Coordinates of N, CA and C in Angstrom, one line a residue:
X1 N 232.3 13.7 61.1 CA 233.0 14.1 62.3 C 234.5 13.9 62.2
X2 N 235.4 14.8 62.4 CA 236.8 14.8 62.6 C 237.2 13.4 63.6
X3 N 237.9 12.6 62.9 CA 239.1 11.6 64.1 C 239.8 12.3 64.7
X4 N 239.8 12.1 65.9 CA 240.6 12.7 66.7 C 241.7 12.0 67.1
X5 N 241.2 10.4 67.4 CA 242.2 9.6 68.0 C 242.4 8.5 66.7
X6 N 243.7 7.9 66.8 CA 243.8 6.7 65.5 C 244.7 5.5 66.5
X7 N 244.8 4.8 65.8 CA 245.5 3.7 66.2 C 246.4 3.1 65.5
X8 N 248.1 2.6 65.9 CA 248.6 1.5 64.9 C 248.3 0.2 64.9
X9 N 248.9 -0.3 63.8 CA 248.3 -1.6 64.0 C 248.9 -2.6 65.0
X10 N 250.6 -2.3 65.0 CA 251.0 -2.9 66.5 C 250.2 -2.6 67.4
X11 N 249.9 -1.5 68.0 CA 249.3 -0.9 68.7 C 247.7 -1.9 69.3
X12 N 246.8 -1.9 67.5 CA 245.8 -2.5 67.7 C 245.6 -4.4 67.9
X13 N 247.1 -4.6 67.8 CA 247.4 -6.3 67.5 C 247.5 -6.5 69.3
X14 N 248.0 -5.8 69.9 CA 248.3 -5.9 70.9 C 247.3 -5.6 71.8
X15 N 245.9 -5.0 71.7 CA 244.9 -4.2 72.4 C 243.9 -5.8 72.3
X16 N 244.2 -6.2 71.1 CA 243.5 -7.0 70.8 C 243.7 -8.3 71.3
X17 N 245.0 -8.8 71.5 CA 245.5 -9.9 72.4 C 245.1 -9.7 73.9
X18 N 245.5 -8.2 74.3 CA 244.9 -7.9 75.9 C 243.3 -7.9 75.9
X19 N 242.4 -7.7 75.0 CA 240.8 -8.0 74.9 C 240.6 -9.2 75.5
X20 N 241.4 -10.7 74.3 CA 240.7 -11.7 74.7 C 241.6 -11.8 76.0
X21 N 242.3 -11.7 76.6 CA 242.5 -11.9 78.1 C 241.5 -11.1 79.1
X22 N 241.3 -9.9 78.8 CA 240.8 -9.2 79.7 C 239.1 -8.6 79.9
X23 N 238.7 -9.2 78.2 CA 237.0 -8.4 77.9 C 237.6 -7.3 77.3
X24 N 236.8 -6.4 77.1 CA 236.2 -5.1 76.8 C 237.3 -4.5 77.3
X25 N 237.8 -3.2 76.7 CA 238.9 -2.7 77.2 C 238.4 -1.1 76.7
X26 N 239.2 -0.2 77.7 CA 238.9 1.5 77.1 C 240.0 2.4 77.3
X27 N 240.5 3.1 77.0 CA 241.6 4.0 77.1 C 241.3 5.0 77.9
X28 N 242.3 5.8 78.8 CA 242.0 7.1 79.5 C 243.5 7.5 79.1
X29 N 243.3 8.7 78.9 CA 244.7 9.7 78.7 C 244.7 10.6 80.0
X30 N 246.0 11.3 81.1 CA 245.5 12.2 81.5 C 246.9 13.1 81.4
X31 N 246.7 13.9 82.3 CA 247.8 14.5 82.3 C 249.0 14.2 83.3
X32 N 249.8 15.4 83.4 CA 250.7 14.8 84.1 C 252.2 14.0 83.8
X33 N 253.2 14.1 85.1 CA 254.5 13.5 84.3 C 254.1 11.9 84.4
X34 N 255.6 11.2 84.2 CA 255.8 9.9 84.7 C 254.2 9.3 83.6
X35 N 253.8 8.2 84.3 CA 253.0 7.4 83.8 C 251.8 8.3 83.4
X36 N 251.4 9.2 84.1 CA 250.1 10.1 83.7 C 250.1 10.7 82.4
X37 N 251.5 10.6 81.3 CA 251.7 11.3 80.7 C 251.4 10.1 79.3
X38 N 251.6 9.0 79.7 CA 250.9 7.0 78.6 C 249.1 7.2 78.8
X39 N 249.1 6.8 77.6 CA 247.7 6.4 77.6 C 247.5 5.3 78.3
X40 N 246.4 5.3 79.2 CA 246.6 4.0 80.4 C 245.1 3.0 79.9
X41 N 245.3 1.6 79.8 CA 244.2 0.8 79.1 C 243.7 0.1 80.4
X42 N 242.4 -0.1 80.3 CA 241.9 -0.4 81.6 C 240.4 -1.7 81.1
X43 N 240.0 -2.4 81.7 CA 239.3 -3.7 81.3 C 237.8 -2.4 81.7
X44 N 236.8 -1.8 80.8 CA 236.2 -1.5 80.5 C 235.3 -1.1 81.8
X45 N 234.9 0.0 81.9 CA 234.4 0.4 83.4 C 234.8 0.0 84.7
X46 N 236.2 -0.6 84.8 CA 237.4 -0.6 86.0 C 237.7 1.1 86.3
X47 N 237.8 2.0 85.4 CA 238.0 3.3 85.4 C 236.8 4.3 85.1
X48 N 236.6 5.0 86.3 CA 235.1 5.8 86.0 C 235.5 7.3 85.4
X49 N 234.6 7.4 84.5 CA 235.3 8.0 83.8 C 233.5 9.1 83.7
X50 N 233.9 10.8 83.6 CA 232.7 11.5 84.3 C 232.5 13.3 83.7
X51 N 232.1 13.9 83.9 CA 232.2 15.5 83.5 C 233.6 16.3 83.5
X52 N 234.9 15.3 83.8 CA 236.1 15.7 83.3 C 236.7 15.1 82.5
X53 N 235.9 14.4 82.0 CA 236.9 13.7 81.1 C 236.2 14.0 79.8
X54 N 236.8 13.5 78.3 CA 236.0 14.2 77.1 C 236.3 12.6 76.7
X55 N 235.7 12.4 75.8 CA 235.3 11.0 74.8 C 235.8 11.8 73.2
X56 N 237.1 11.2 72.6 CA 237.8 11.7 71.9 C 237.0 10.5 70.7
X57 N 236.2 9.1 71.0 CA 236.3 8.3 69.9 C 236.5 6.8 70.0
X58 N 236.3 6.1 69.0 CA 237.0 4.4 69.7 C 237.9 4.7 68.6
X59 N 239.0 3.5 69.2 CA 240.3 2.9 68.6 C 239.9 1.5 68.6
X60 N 239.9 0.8 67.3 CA 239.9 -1.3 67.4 C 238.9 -1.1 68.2
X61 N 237.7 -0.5 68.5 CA 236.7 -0.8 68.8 C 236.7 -0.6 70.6
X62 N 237.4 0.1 70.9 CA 237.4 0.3 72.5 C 237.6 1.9 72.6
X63 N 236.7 2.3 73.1 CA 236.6 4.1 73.8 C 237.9 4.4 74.3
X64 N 238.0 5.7 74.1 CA 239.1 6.6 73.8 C 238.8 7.9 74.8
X65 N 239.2 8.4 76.3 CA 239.0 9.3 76.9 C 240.3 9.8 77.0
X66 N 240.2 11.2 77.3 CA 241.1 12.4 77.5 C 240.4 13.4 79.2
X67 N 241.4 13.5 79.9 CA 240.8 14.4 80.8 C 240.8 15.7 80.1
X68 N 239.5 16.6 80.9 CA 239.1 17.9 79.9 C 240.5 18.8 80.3
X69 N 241.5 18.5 81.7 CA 242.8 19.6 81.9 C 243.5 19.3 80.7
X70 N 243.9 18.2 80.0 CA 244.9 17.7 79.2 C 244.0 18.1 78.1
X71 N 243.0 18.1 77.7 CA 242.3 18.6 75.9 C 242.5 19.6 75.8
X72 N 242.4 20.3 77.2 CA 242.6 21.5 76.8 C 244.4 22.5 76.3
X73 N 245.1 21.9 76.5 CA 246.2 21.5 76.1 C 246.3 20.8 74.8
X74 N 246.0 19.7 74.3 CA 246.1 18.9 72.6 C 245.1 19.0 71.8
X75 N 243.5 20.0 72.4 CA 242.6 19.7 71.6 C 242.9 20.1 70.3
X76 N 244.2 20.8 69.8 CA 244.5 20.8 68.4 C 245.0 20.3 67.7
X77 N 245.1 18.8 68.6 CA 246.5 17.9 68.1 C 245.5 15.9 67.6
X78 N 246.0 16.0 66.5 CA 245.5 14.4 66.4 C 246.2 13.5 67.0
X79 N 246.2 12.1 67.6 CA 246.4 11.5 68.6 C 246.2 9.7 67.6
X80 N 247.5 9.2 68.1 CA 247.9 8.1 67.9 C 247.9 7.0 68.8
X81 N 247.7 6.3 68.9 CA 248.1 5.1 70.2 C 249.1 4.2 69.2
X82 N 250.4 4.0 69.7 CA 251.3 3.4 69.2 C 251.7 2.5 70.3
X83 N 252.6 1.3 70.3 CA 253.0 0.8 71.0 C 254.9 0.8 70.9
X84 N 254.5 0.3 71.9 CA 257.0 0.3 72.0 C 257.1 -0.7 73.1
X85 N 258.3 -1.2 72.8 CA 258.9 -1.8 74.0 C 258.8 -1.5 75.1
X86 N 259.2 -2.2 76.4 CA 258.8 -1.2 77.8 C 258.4 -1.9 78.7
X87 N 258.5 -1.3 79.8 CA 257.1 -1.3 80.8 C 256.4 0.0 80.7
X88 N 255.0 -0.6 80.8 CA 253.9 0.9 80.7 C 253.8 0.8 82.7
X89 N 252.5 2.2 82.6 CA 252.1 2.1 83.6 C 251.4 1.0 84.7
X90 N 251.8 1.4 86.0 CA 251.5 0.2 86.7 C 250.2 -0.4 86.8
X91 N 248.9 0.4 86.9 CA 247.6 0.0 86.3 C 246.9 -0.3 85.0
X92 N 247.8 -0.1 84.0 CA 247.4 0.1 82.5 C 247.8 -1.9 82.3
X93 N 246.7 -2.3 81.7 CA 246.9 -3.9 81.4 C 247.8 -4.5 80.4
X94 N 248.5 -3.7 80.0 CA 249.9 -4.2 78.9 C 251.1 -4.2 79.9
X95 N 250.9 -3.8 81.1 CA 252.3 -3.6 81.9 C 253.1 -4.9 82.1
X96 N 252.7 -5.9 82.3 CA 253.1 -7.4 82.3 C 253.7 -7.5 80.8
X97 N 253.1 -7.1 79.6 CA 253.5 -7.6 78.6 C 255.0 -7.5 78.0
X98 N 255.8 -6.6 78.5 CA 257.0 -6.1 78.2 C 256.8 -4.9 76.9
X99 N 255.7 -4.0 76.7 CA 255.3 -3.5 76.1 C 254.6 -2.2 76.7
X100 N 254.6 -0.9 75.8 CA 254.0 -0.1 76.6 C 253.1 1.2 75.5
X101 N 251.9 1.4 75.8 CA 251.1 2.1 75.2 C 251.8 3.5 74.9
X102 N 251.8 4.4 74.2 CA 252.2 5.8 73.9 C 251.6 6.6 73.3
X103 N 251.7 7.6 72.7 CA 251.0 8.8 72.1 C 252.0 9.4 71.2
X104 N 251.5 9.4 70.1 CA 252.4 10.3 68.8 C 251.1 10.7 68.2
X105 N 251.8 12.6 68.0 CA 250.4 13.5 67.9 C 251.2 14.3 66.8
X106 N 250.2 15.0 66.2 CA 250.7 15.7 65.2 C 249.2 16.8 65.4
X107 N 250.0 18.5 64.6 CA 248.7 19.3 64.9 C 248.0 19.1 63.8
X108 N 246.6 19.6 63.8 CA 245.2 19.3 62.6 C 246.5 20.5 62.1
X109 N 245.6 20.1 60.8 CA 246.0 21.1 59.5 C 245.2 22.2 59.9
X110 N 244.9 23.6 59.2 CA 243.9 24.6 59.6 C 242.5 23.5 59.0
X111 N 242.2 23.0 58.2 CA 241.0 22.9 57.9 C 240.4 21.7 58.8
X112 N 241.3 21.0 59.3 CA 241.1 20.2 60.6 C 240.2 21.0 61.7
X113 N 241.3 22.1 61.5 CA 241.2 22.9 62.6 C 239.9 23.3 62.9
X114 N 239.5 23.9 62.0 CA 238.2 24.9 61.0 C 237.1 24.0 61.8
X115 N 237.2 22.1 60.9 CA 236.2 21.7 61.8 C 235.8 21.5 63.2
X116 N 236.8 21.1 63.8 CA 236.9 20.7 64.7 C 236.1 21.8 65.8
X117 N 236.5 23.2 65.9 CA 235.9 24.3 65.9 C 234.3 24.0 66.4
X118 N 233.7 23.1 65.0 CA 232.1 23.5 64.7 C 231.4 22.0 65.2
X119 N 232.5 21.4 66.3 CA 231.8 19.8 66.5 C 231.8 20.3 68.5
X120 N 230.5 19.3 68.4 CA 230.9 19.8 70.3 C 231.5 18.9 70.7
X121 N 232.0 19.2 72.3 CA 233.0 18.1 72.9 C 232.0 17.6 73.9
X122 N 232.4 16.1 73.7 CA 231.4 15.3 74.3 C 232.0 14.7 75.5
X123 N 231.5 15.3 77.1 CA 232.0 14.6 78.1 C 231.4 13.6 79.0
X124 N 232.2 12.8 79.9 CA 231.4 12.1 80.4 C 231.6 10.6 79.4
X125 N 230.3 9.4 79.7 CA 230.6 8.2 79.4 C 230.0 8.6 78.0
X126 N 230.3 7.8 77.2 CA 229.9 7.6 75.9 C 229.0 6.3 75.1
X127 N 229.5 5.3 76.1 CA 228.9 3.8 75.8 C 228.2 3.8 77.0

């Protein structure tokens, strides 16, 4: 199966500091400006997540959602969770940290592409 979503390791050092504070943790991407536009991290079924949303994958071992408006928009694009300086979003649980979740995408190659094509998209919960 094609990765869709990856993670850095700042990224994952940090996801993983907010774990042992918070449990279980899951990502939602959606669309939208301002904060809608950060991947927002959430302490694991805090955010219900349903027939619009698609399950892109885990990152560091925490699920990875996309709303289906926004895939349909990047479903050609591979997807990073990077971290940066900042404040994130006001509900996303790095906001306190002086730190903020992001997205650096790049498009599949064609043979990415090719596959990606021949996999279905999986909506709804995943775990």
């Amino acid at each position: 199966m094609l990765e869709k979503v990856a993670i850095t390791p700042a990224a994952s050092a940090l996801l993983g500091e907010l774990a042992e504070r918070h449990g279980p943790l899951m990502f939602h991407q959606s669309g939208g400006c301002c904060d809608g536009s950060s991947p927002m991290c959430y302490p694991l079924g805090e955010f219900r997540v349903g027939d619009a949303d698609i399950y892109l994958g885990d990152v560091a071992d925490t699920p990875f959602y996309i709303s289906a408006a926004q895939y349909a928009y990047w479903r050609h694009t591979h997807l990073t969770v990077d971290v940066v300086p900042g404040r994130g979003g006001g509900f996303s649980v790095e906001a306190p940290t002086g730190f903020r979740f992001l997205i650096r995408s790049r498009v599949f190659t064609d043979e990415e592409a090719a596959e990606l094509e021949s996999e279905p998209v999986v909506t709804g919960p995943a775990r």
